[in-house]
PDB file of C-alpha atoms in Angstrom:
ATOM      1  CA  MET A   1     -59.552 -28.604   6.059  1.00  0.00           C
ATOM      2  CA  ILE A   2     -56.051 -29.739   5.144  1.00  0.00           C
ATOM      3  CA  SER A   3     -55.514 -33.462   4.527  1.00  0.00           C
ATOM      4  CA  VAL A   4     -52.068 -34.999   4.089  1.00  0.00           C
ATOM      5  CA  ASP A   5     -52.190 -38.686   3.157  1.00  0.00           C
ATOM      6  CA  HIS A   6     -49.087 -40.927   2.991  1.00  0.00           C
ATOM      7  CA  LEU A   7     -47.012 -38.054   1.632  1.00  0.00           C
ATOM      8  CA  THR A   8     -43.464 -38.800   0.466  1.00  0.00           C
ATOM      9  CA  LYS A   9     -40.747 -36.644  -1.052  1.00  0.00           C
ATOM     10  CA  ARG A  10     -37.196 -37.621  -1.944  1.00  0.00           C
ATOM     11  CA  TYR A  11     -34.247 -35.603  -3.217  1.00  0.00           C
ATOM     12  CA  GLY A  12     -31.926 -38.221  -4.680  1.00  0.00           C
ATOM     13  CA  ALA A  13     -30.953 -40.551  -1.826  1.00  0.00           C
ATOM     14  CA  PHE A  14     -32.324 -38.162   0.810  1.00  0.00           C
ATOM     15  CA  THR A  15     -35.869 -38.753   2.057  1.00  0.00           C
ATOM     16  CA  ALA A  16     -37.399 -35.460   3.171  1.00  0.00           C
ATOM     17  CA  LEU A  17     -40.892 -36.861   3.815  1.00  0.00           C
ATOM     18  CA  ASP A  18     -41.581 -40.514   4.577  1.00  0.00           C
ATOM     19  CA  ASP A  19     -45.233 -41.625   4.601  1.00  0.00           C
ATOM     20  CA  VAL A  20     -46.534 -38.501   6.373  1.00  0.00           C
ATOM     21  CA  SER A  21     -50.260 -38.369   7.187  1.00  0.00           C
ATOM     22  CA  PHE A  22     -52.204 -35.841   9.275  1.00  0.00           C
ATOM     23  CA  GLU A  23     -55.177 -33.458   9.152  1.00  0.00           C
ATOM     24  CA  ALA A  24     -55.713 -29.836  10.114  1.00  0.00           C
ATOM     25  CA  ARG A  25     -59.400 -29.318  10.804  1.00  0.00           C
ATOM     26  CA  PRO A  26     -61.736 -26.301  10.580  1.00  0.00           C
ATOM     27  CA  GLY A  27     -62.215 -24.312  13.746  1.00  0.00           C
ATOM     28  CA  ARG A  28     -58.863 -25.442  15.132  1.00  0.00           C
ATOM     29  CA  VAL A  29     -55.230 -24.350  15.189  1.00  0.00           C
ATOM     30  CA  THR A  30     -52.858 -27.213  14.363  1.00  0.00           C
ATOM     31  CA  GLY A  31     -49.269 -26.793  15.539  1.00  0.00           C
ATOM     32  CA  PHE A  32     -46.724 -28.406  13.205  1.00  0.00           C
ATOM     33  CA  LEU A  33     -43.489 -29.078  15.075  1.00  0.00           C
ATOM     34  CA  GLY A  34     -40.116 -30.634  14.381  1.00  0.00           C
ATOM     35  CA  PRO A  35     -36.384 -29.936  14.652  1.00  0.00           C
ATOM     36  CA  ASN A  36     -34.394 -28.355  11.817  1.00  0.00           C
ATOM     37  CA  GLY A  37     -34.389 -30.643   8.810  1.00  0.00           C
ATOM     38  CA  ALA A  38     -37.388 -32.639  10.003  1.00  0.00           C
ATOM     39  CA  GLY A  39     -39.439 -31.948   6.862  1.00  0.00           C
ATOM     40  CA  LYS A  40     -41.889 -29.278   8.064  1.00  0.00           C
ATOM     41  CA  THR A  41     -41.167 -26.702   5.368  1.00  0.00           C
ATOM     42  CA  THR A  42     -41.111 -29.346   2.646  1.00  0.00           C
ATOM     43  CA  ALA A  43     -44.534 -30.583   3.747  1.00  0.00           C
ATOM     44  CA  MET A  44     -45.943 -27.051   3.801  1.00  0.00           C
ATOM     45  CA  ARG A  45     -44.531 -26.331   0.338  1.00  0.00           C
ATOM     46  CA  VAL A  46     -46.189 -29.492  -0.999  1.00  0.00           C
ATOM     47  CA  ILE A  47     -49.489 -28.437   0.610  1.00  0.00           C
ATOM     48  CA  ALA A  48     -49.149 -25.017  -1.058  1.00  0.00           C
ATOM     49  CA  GLY A  49     -48.437 -26.538  -4.473  1.00  0.00           C
ATOM     50  CA  LEU A  50     -44.896 -25.145  -4.615  1.00  0.00           C
ATOM     51  CA  THR A  51     -43.132 -28.522  -4.446  1.00  0.00           C
ATOM     52  CA  PRO A  52     -44.443 -31.655  -6.194  1.00  0.00           C
ATOM     53  CA  ALA A  53     -45.049 -34.695  -4.018  1.00  0.00           C
ATOM     54  CA  GLY A  54     -43.107 -37.874  -4.731  1.00  0.00           C
ATOM     55  CA  GLY A  55     -46.016 -39.991  -3.527  1.00  0.00           C
ATOM     56  CA  GLY A  56     -49.217 -39.697  -1.567  1.00  0.00           C
ATOM     57  CA  SER A  57     -51.298 -36.534  -1.604  1.00  0.00           C
ATOM     58  CA  ALA A  58     -51.943 -33.199   0.084  1.00  0.00           C
ATOM     59  CA  THR A  59     -55.295 -31.488  -0.341  1.00  0.00           C
ATOM     60  CA  VAL A  60     -56.789 -28.209   0.863  1.00  0.00           C
ATOM     61  CA  LEU A  61     -60.575 -27.938   1.063  1.00  0.00           C
ATOM     62  CA  GLY A  62     -60.759 -31.342  -0.618  1.00  0.00           C
ATOM     63  CA  ARG A  63     -58.585 -30.513  -3.628  1.00  0.00           C
ATOM     64  CA  PRO A  64     -54.898 -30.087  -4.482  1.00  0.00           C
ATOM     65  CA  TYR A  65     -53.986 -26.432  -3.956  1.00  0.00           C
ATOM     66  CA  ALA A  66     -53.142 -25.865  -7.627  1.00  0.00           C
ATOM     67  CA  THR A  67     -56.614 -26.978  -8.750  1.00  0.00           C
ATOM     68  CA  LEU A  68     -58.509 -24.601  -6.464  1.00  0.00           C
ATOM     69  CA  PRO A  69     -60.281 -21.828  -8.404  1.00  0.00           C
ATOM     70  CA  ASN A  70     -58.392 -18.624  -7.567  1.00  0.00           C
ATOM     71  CA  PRO A  71     -56.571 -20.353  -4.668  1.00  0.00           C
ATOM     72  CA  GLY A  72     -55.490 -17.069  -3.099  1.00  0.00           C
ATOM     73  CA  ARG A  73     -59.136 -16.398  -2.244  1.00  0.00           C
ATOM     74  CA  HIS A  74     -59.369 -19.613  -0.230  1.00  0.00           C
ATOM     75  CA  VAL A  75     -55.903 -20.156   1.257  1.00  0.00           C
ATOM     76  CA  GLY A  76     -53.653 -17.615   2.956  1.00  0.00           C
ATOM     77  CA  LEU A  77     -49.956 -18.488   2.809  1.00  0.00           C
ATOM     78  CA  LEU A  78     -46.934 -17.186   4.706  1.00  0.00           C
ATOM     79  CA  LEU A  79     -43.976 -19.454   4.001  1.00  0.00           C
ATOM     80  CA  ASP A  80     -41.153 -16.907   3.720  1.00  0.00           C
ATOM     81  CA  ALA A  81     -41.612 -13.310   4.848  1.00  0.00           C
ATOM     82  CA  SER A  82     -38.372 -12.315   3.071  1.00  0.00           C
ATOM     83  CA  ALA A  83     -39.785 -13.356  -0.326  1.00  0.00           C
ATOM     84  CA  GLN A  84     -41.738 -10.101  -0.771  1.00  0.00           C
ATOM     85  CA  HIS A  85     -40.609  -7.735  -3.533  1.00  0.00           C
ATOM     86  CA  ALA A  86     -38.040  -5.473  -1.855  1.00  0.00           C
ATOM     87  CA  GLY A  87     -38.557  -2.581  -4.279  1.00  0.00           C
ATOM     88  CA  ARG A  88     -42.288  -2.200  -3.655  1.00  0.00           C
ATOM     89  CA  THR A  89     -43.919  -0.520  -0.712  1.00  0.00           C
ATOM     90  CA  GLY A  90     -45.951  -2.600   1.682  1.00  0.00           C
ATOM     91  CA  ARG A  91     -49.125  -0.987   0.359  1.00  0.00           C
ATOM     92  CA  GLU A  92     -48.121  -1.799  -3.226  1.00  0.00           C
ATOM     93  CA  VAL A  93     -47.516  -5.449  -2.292  1.00  0.00           C
ATOM     94  CA  LEU A  94     -51.015  -5.712  -0.851  1.00  0.00           C
ATOM     95  CA  THR A  95     -52.667  -3.712  -3.643  1.00  0.00           C
ATOM     96  CA  LEU A  96     -51.126  -5.943  -6.322  1.00  0.00           C
ATOM     97  CA  ALA A  97     -52.302  -9.039  -4.434  1.00  0.00           C
ATOM     98  CA  ALA A  98     -55.810  -7.557  -4.234  1.00  0.00           C
ATOM     99  CA  VAL A  99     -55.859  -6.935  -7.989  1.00  0.00           C
ATOM    100  CA  LEU A 100     -54.608 -10.445  -8.809  1.00  0.00           C
ATOM    101  CA  THR A 101     -57.153 -12.165  -6.571  1.00  0.00           C
ATOM    102  CA  GLY A 102     -60.080  -9.863  -7.326  1.00  0.00           C
ATOM    103  CA  VAL A 103     -60.342  -8.517  -3.794  1.00  0.00           C
ATOM    104  CA  ASP A 104     -61.837  -5.097  -3.086  1.00  0.00           C
ATOM    105  CA  ARG A 105     -58.922  -2.677  -2.708  1.00  0.00           C
ATOM    106  CA  ARG A 106     -60.486  -1.281   0.449  1.00  0.00           C
ATOM    107  CA  ARG A 107     -59.260  -4.480   2.124  1.00  0.00           C
ATOM    108  CA  VAL A 108     -55.705  -3.157   1.804  1.00  0.00           C
ATOM    109  CA  ASP A 109     -56.252  -0.394   4.335  1.00  0.00           C
ATOM    110  CA  GLU A 110     -58.196  -2.771   6.576  1.00  0.00           C
ATOM    111  CA  MET A 111     -55.281  -5.231   6.613  1.00  0.00           C
ATOM    112  CA  VAL A 112     -52.680  -2.502   7.181  1.00  0.00           C
ATOM    113  CA  ASP A 113     -54.641  -1.437  10.252  1.00  0.00           C
ATOM    114  CA  LEU A 114     -55.248  -5.027  11.379  1.00  0.00           C
ATOM    115  CA  VAL A 115     -51.569  -5.966  11.469  1.00  0.00           C
ATOM    116  CA  GLY A 116     -50.489  -2.729  13.115  1.00  0.00           C
ATOM    117  CA  LEU A 117     -48.489  -1.096  10.324  1.00  0.00           C
ATOM    118  CA  THR A 118     -48.676   2.709  10.350  1.00  0.00           C
ATOM    119  CA  SER A 119     -49.520   4.632   7.190  1.00  0.00           C
ATOM    120  CA  LYS A 120     -45.886   5.763   6.986  1.00  0.00           C
ATOM    121  CA  GLU A 121     -44.636   2.182   7.307  1.00  0.00           C
ATOM    122  CA  ALA A 122     -47.111   0.926   4.690  1.00  0.00           C
ATOM    123  CA  ASN A 123     -45.696   3.472   2.223  1.00  0.00           C
ATOM    124  CA  ARG A 124     -42.084   2.476   2.932  1.00  0.00           C
ATOM    125  CA  ARG A 125     -40.104   0.181   0.600  1.00  0.00           C
ATOM    126  CA  VAL A 126     -40.061  -3.410   1.826  1.00  0.00           C
ATOM    127  CA  ARG A 127     -36.248  -3.423   1.600  1.00  0.00           C
ATOM    128  CA  ASN A 128     -36.305  -0.999   4.544  1.00  0.00           C
ATOM    129  CA  TYR A 129     -38.589  -3.179   6.675  1.00  0.00           C
ATOM    130  CA  SER A 130     -37.409  -4.939   9.801  1.00  0.00           C
ATOM    131  CA  LEU A 131     -38.069  -8.683  10.039  1.00  0.00           C
ATOM    132  CA  GLY A 132     -41.014  -8.027  12.330  1.00  0.00           C
ATOM    133  CA  MET A 133     -42.538  -5.587   9.840  1.00  0.00           C
ATOM    134  CA  ARG A 134     -42.077  -8.113   7.025  1.00  0.00           C
ATOM    135  CA  GLN A 135     -43.883 -10.701   9.125  1.00  0.00           C
ATOM    136  CA  ARG A 136     -46.778  -8.312   9.734  1.00  0.00           C
ATOM    137  CA  LEU A 137     -46.951  -7.556   6.013  1.00  0.00           C
ATOM    138  CA  GLY A 138     -46.872 -11.287   5.255  1.00  0.00           C
ATOM    139  CA  ILE A 139     -49.743 -11.925   7.656  1.00  0.00           C
ATOM    140  CA  ALA A 140     -51.703  -9.063   6.075  1.00  0.00           C
ATOM    141  CA  HIS A 141     -51.087 -10.647   2.655  1.00  0.00           C
ATOM    142  CA  ALA A 142     -52.254 -14.051   3.924  1.00  0.00           C
ATOM    143  CA  LEU A 143     -55.469 -12.581   5.365  1.00  0.00           C
ATOM    144  CA  LEU A 144     -56.193 -10.156   2.521  1.00  0.00           C
ATOM    145  CA  ALA A 145     -58.798 -12.289   0.713  1.00  0.00           C
ATOM    146  CA  ASP A 146     -60.520 -13.439   3.933  1.00  0.00           C
ATOM    147  CA  PRO A 147     -59.482 -17.069   3.286  1.00  0.00           C
ATOM    148  CA  GLU A 148     -60.847 -20.238   4.863  1.00  0.00           C
ATOM    149  CA  VAL A 149     -57.398 -21.723   5.498  1.00  0.00           C
ATOM    150  CA  LEU A 150     -54.100 -20.294   6.777  1.00  0.00           C
ATOM    151  CA  VAL A 151     -50.728 -22.015   6.298  1.00  0.00           C
ATOM    152  CA  LEU A 152     -48.051 -20.165   8.269  1.00  0.00           C
ATOM    153  CA  ASP A 153     -44.374 -21.098   8.576  1.00  0.00           C
ATOM    154  CA  GLU A 154     -42.673 -19.370  11.534  1.00  0.00           C
ATOM    155  CA  PRO A 155     -44.915 -16.270  11.448  1.00  0.00           C
ATOM    156  CA  ALA A 156     -43.695 -15.023  14.842  1.00  0.00           C
ATOM    157  CA  ASN A 157     -40.047 -14.608  13.776  1.00  0.00           C
ATOM    158  CA  GLY A 158     -38.979 -11.045  14.483  1.00  0.00           C
ATOM    159  CA  LEU A 159     -42.093 -10.104  16.461  1.00  0.00           C
ATOM    160  CA  ASP A 160     -41.695  -8.597  19.910  1.00  0.00           C
ATOM    161  CA  PRO A 161     -43.648 -10.048  22.894  1.00  0.00           C
ATOM    162  CA  ALA A 162     -46.601  -7.720  22.241  1.00  0.00           C
ATOM    163  CA  GLY A 163     -46.590  -8.772  18.581  1.00  0.00           C
ATOM    164  CA  ILE A 164     -46.528 -12.443  19.510  1.00  0.00           C
ATOM    165  CA  ARG A 165     -49.496 -11.936  21.838  1.00  0.00           C
ATOM    166  CA  TRP A 166     -51.321 -10.072  19.042  1.00  0.00           C
ATOM    167  CA  MET A 167     -50.672 -12.904  16.592  1.00  0.00           C
ATOM    168  CA  ARG A 168     -51.879 -15.513  19.100  1.00  0.00           C
ATOM    169  CA  ASP A 169     -55.171 -13.653  19.558  1.00  0.00           C
ATOM    170  CA  LEU A 170     -55.482 -13.205  15.790  1.00  0.00           C
ATOM    171  CA  LEU A 171     -55.108 -16.927  15.094  1.00  0.00           C
ATOM    172  CA  ARG A 172     -57.473 -17.929  17.876  1.00  0.00           C
ATOM    173  CA  GLY A 173     -60.066 -15.504  16.509  1.00  0.00           C
ATOM    174  CA  PHE A 174     -59.625 -16.851  12.973  1.00  0.00           C
ATOM    175  CA  ALA A 175     -60.135 -20.442  14.157  1.00  0.00           C
ATOM    176  CA  SER A 176     -63.111 -19.515  16.336  1.00  0.00           C
ATOM    177  CA  ARG A 177     -64.863 -18.273  13.183  1.00  0.00           C
ATOM    178  CA  GLY A 178     -64.424 -21.704  11.569  1.00  0.00           C
ATOM    179  CA  GLY A 179     -61.081 -21.179   9.856  1.00  0.00           C
ATOM    180  CA  THR A 180     -58.355 -23.812   9.543  1.00  0.00           C
ATOM    181  CA  VAL A 181     -54.840 -22.902  10.733  1.00  0.00           C
ATOM    182  CA  LEU A 182     -51.654 -24.914  10.135  1.00  0.00           C
ATOM    183  CA  LEU A 183     -48.898 -23.234  12.120  1.00  0.00           C
ATOM    184  CA  SER A 184     -45.206 -24.098  12.221  1.00  0.00           C
ATOM    185  CA  SER A 185     -43.136 -22.434  14.940  1.00  0.00           C
ATOM    186  CA  HIS A 186     -40.057 -22.925  17.098  1.00  0.00           C
ATOM    187  CA  LEU A 187     -41.754 -20.963  19.897  1.00  0.00           C
ATOM    188  CA  LEU A 188     -43.021 -24.004  21.762  1.00  0.00           C
ATOM    189  CA  ASN A 189     -44.592 -22.018  24.586  1.00  0.00           C
ATOM    190  CA  GLU A 190     -46.706 -20.149  22.049  1.00  0.00           C
ATOM    191  CA  ILE A 191     -47.742 -23.362  20.299  1.00  0.00           C
ATOM    192  CA  GLU A 192     -48.762 -24.775  23.673  1.00  0.00           C
ATOM    193  CA  ARG A 193     -50.945 -21.710  24.270  1.00  0.00           C
ATOM    194  CA  VAL A 194     -52.566 -21.386  20.860  1.00  0.00           C
ATOM    195  CA  ALA A 195     -52.747 -24.888  19.317  1.00  0.00           C
ATOM    196  CA  ASP A 196     -55.729 -27.208  19.655  1.00  0.00           C
ATOM    197  CA  ASP A 197     -53.900 -30.060  17.919  1.00  0.00           C
ATOM    198  CA  ILE A 198     -50.218 -30.868  17.468  1.00  0.00           C
ATOM    199  CA  VAL A 199     -48.316 -32.849  14.845  1.00  0.00           C
ATOM    200  CA  VAL A 200     -44.660 -33.626  15.608  1.00  0.00           C
ATOM    201  CA  ILE A 201     -42.356 -34.673  12.774  1.00  0.00           C
ATOM    202  CA  GLY A 202     -38.791 -35.992  12.932  1.00  0.00           C
ATOM    203  CA  ASN A 203     -36.542 -37.267  10.121  1.00  0.00           C
ATOM    204  CA  GLY A 204     -39.440 -36.893   7.712  1.00  0.00           C
ATOM    205  CA  ARG A 205     -41.865 -39.059   9.701  1.00  0.00           C
ATOM    206  CA  VAL A 206     -44.716 -38.197  12.051  1.00  0.00           C
ATOM    207  CA  VAL A 207     -43.577 -39.213  15.547  1.00  0.00           C
ATOM    208  CA  ALA A 208     -46.657 -38.016  17.450  1.00  0.00           C
ATOM    209  CA  GLN A 209     -49.995 -36.351  16.824  1.00  0.00           C
ATOM    210  CA  GLY A 210     -53.169 -35.633  18.744  1.00  0.00           C
ATOM    211  CA  THR A 211     -54.850 -32.873  20.681  1.00  0.00           C
ATOM    212  CA  THR A 212     -52.587 -30.663  22.751  1.00  0.00           C
ATOM    213  CA  GLU A 213     -54.338 -31.915  25.882  1.00  0.00           C
ATOM    214  CA  GLU A 214     -53.766 -35.569  24.951  1.00  0.00           C
ATOM    215  CA  LEU A 215     -50.088 -35.140  24.119  1.00  0.00           C
ATOM    216  CA  LEU A 216     -49.339 -33.155  27.264  1.00  0.00           C
ATOM    217  CA  ALA A 217     -51.381 -35.371  29.596  1.00  0.00           C
ATOM    218  CA  GLY A 218     -48.262 -37.340  30.523  1.00  0.00           C
ATOM    219  CA  SER A 219     -48.083 -40.174  33.003  1.00  0.00           C
ATOM    220  CA  GLY A 220     -45.771 -41.476  35.689  1.00  0.00           C
ATOM    221  CA  THR A 221     -43.179 -39.368  37.465  1.00  0.00           C
ATOM    222  CA  VAL A 222     -40.323 -37.124  36.358  1.00  0.00           C
ATOM    223  CA  VAL A 223     -37.317 -37.376  38.668  1.00  0.00           C
ATOM    224  CA  ARG A 224     -33.867 -35.801  38.678  1.00  0.00           C
ATOM    225  CA  SER A 225     -31.164 -36.730  41.159  1.00  0.00           C
ATOM    226  CA  THR A 226     -27.486 -36.405  41.995  1.00  0.00           C
ATOM    227  CA  ASP A 227     -26.903 -39.843  40.438  1.00  0.00           C
ATOM    228  CA  ASP A 228     -29.467 -40.737  37.779  1.00  0.00           C
ATOM    229  CA  ALA A 229     -27.518 -43.825  36.667  1.00  0.00           C
ATOM    230  CA  THR A 230     -27.642 -45.392  40.154  1.00  0.00           C
ATOM    231  CA  LEU A 231     -31.299 -44.420  40.559  1.00  0.00           C
ATOM    232  CA  ARG A 232     -32.175 -45.947  37.218  1.00  0.00           C
ATOM    233  CA  ARG A 233     -30.522 -49.248  38.151  1.00  0.00           C
ATOM    234  CA  ALA A 234     -32.379 -49.278  41.483  1.00  0.00           C
ATOM    235  CA  LEU A 235     -35.689 -48.649  39.737  1.00  0.00           C
ATOM    236  CA  GLU A 236     -35.028 -51.423  37.227  1.00  0.00           C
ATOM    237  CA  VAL A 237     -34.165 -53.842  40.063  1.00  0.00           C
ATOM    238  CA  ALA A 238     -37.515 -52.894  41.627  1.00  0.00           C
ATOM    239  CA  ALA A 239     -39.162 -53.858  38.298  1.00  0.00           C
ATOM    240  CA  VAL A 240     -40.301 -50.274  37.639  1.00  0.00           C
ATOM    241  CA  GLY A 241     -40.388 -49.015  34.053  1.00  0.00           C
ATOM    242  CA  VAL A 242     -37.971 -46.143  33.510  1.00  0.00           C
ATOM    243  CA  SER A 243     -36.639 -44.155  30.550  1.00  0.00           C
ATOM    244  CA  PRO A 244     -34.317 -41.157  30.209  1.00  0.00           C
ATOM    245  CA  VAL A 245     -35.709 -37.676  29.595  1.00  0.00           C
ATOM    246  CA  ALA A 246     -33.992 -35.676  26.833  1.00  0.00           C
ATOM    247  CA  THR A 247     -33.794 -32.607  29.057  1.00  0.00           C
ATOM    248  CA  GLY A 248     -32.204 -34.612  31.882  1.00  0.00           C
ATOM    249  CA  GLY A 249     -33.557 -36.936  34.532  1.00  0.00           C
ATOM    250  CA  LEU A 250     -35.841 -39.950  34.260  1.00  0.00           C
ATOM    251  CA  LEU A 251     -39.477 -40.634  33.427  1.00  0.00           C
ATOM    252  CA  VAL A 252     -40.674 -43.387  35.738  1.00  0.00           C
ATOM    253  CA  GLU A 253     -43.815 -45.540  35.457  1.00  0.00           C
ATOM    254  CA  ALA A 254     -44.720 -45.158  39.121  1.00  0.00           C
ATOM    255  CA  ASP A 255     -46.158 -42.508  41.427  1.00  0.00           C
ATOM    256  CA  PRO A 256     -43.832 -39.985  43.131  1.00  0.00           C
ATOM    257  CA  GLU A 257     -44.035 -41.693  46.557  1.00  0.00           C
ATOM    258  CA  ALA A 258     -42.895 -45.054  45.149  1.00  0.00           C
ATOM    259  CA  VAL A 259     -40.020 -43.379  43.294  1.00  0.00           C
ATOM    260  CA  GLY A 260     -38.995 -41.528  46.453  1.00  0.00           C
ATOM    261  CA  ARG A 261     -38.903 -44.787  48.435  1.00  0.00           C
ATOM    262  CA  VAL A 262     -36.652 -46.460  45.845  1.00  0.00           C
ATOM    263  CA  ALA A 263     -34.332 -43.446  45.893  1.00  0.00           C
ATOM    264  CA  LEU A 264     -34.189 -43.536  49.684  1.00  0.00           C
ATOM    265  CA  ARG A 265     -33.222 -47.216  49.733  1.00  0.00           C
ATOM    266  CA  ALA A 266     -30.579 -46.575  47.050  1.00  0.00           C
ATOM    267  CA  GLY A 267     -29.146 -43.619  48.991  1.00  0.00           C
ATOM    268  CA  VAL A 268     -29.661 -41.230  46.085  1.00  0.00           C
ATOM    269  CA  VAL A 269     -30.420 -37.558  46.764  1.00  0.00           C
ATOM    270  CA  LEU A 270     -33.323 -36.211  44.697  1.00  0.00           C
ATOM    271  CA  ARG A 271     -33.192 -32.791  43.080  1.00  0.00           C
ATOM    272  CA  GLU A 272     -36.646 -32.914  41.506  1.00  0.00           C
ATOM    273  CA  LEU A 273     -39.688 -35.168  41.898  1.00  0.00           C
ATOM    274  CA  ARG A 274     -42.985 -34.371  40.187  1.00  0.00           C
ATOM    275  CA  SER A 275     -45.887 -35.895  38.340  1.00  0.00           C
ATOM    276  CA  GLY A 276     -45.406 -36.509  34.632  1.00  0.00           C
ATOM    277  CA  ASP A 277     -48.651 -34.583  34.071  1.00  0.00           C
ATOM    278  CA  GLU A 278     -46.669 -31.396  34.722  1.00  0.00           C
ATOM    279  CA  ARG A 279     -44.377 -31.899  31.739  1.00  0.00           C
ATOM    280  CA  GLY A 280     -44.684 -29.124  29.184  1.00  0.00           C
ATOM    281  CA  LEU A 281     -44.546 -29.121  25.412  1.00  0.00           C
ATOM    282  CA  GLU A 282     -40.810 -28.395  25.373  1.00  0.00           C
ATOM    283  CA  GLU A 283     -39.955 -31.557  27.315  1.00  0.00           C
ATOM    284  CA  MET A 284     -42.330 -33.660  25.230  1.00  0.00           C
ATOM    285  CA  PHE A 285     -40.909 -32.234  22.007  1.00  0.00           C
ATOM    286  CA  LEU A 286     -37.297 -32.853  23.026  1.00  0.00           C
ATOM    287  CA  ASP A 287     -38.065 -36.415  24.090  1.00  0.00           C
ATOM    288  CA  LEU A 288     -39.859 -37.216  20.837  1.00  0.00           C
ATOM    289  CA  THR A 289     -37.217 -35.661  18.588  1.00  0.00           C
ATOM    290  CA  ALA A 290     -34.020 -36.361  20.543  1.00  0.00           C
ATOM    291  CA  THR A 291     -32.815 -38.896  17.967  1.00  0.00           C
ATOM    292  CA  SER A 292     -33.983 -36.956  14.926  1.00  0.00           C
ATOM    293  CA  ALA A 293     -32.671 -33.422  15.503  1.00  0.00           C
ATOM    294  CA  ARG A 294     -30.351 -32.293  12.720  1.00  0.00           C
ATOM    295  CA  GLU A 295     -29.006 -28.913  13.762  1.00  0.00           C
ATOM    296  CA  GLY A 296     -28.121 -26.646  10.889  1.00  0.00           C
ATOM    297  CA  VAL A 297     -30.104 -28.512   8.234  1.00  0.00           C
ATOM    298  CA  ALA A 298     -32.884 -26.713   6.414  1.00  0.00           C
ATOM    299  CA  ALA A 299     -36.380 -27.876   7.338  1.00  0.00           C
TER     300      ALA A 299
END
């Protein structure tokens, strides 16, 4: 279990986290989403005890990370795959971690096999690893002590499609055995497939959270036309609730037939007309974060 309660963090006049609260529960994968600069990485660093909170609290298994006895045995972290010692081999990285956490060294070979690194790759210097290989090594490091909790920041970066599928199955298996997973990723399609719960953050604040099913349930009708401005005015005249969709078009609080009739009367040609239930995570994410995206700012 991960519990974040009214968490705040400021850097001078800049507020990175503003009253953030959410939970990641055992037996479930929680997707943690937000545009660049939203505060995801800051929140995960506070959870991992690497950055002090300005206010509020973040606990793992009921305690702050730093107060856990031998925390590496309980929590697996992957926050930056490039942070591994470049001069060591992959096997040396894992062996040193096993020694420091008191894990049986036989786990090293088990993890090398689990993440799909060959014996030759495991004995190669990390400086010669591709990004995908570093990610696999980072996942092996996170799983080495058979932890109860995983905190992973963009673990799929650099993985090929087969690697992404492997990671998805790995995380689902970990959760099915009662583990807690907090997963940050820009691969929204993968989050939609693997996450049981989703937390969306923008400008340092939680803008939506709930089960994946709840957040994607949607309502109303999504419509795109040759003249959305005219269609929107016609819908408003008909006293129908309407709002713009970040990816283009309109989200209308009416069924598709009613929207089609309004468009017909207004003489507007429709390009797309479908139930809001069919909206995917990408559209929901863009709508929720349209005013909070800060391209090029560190998260």
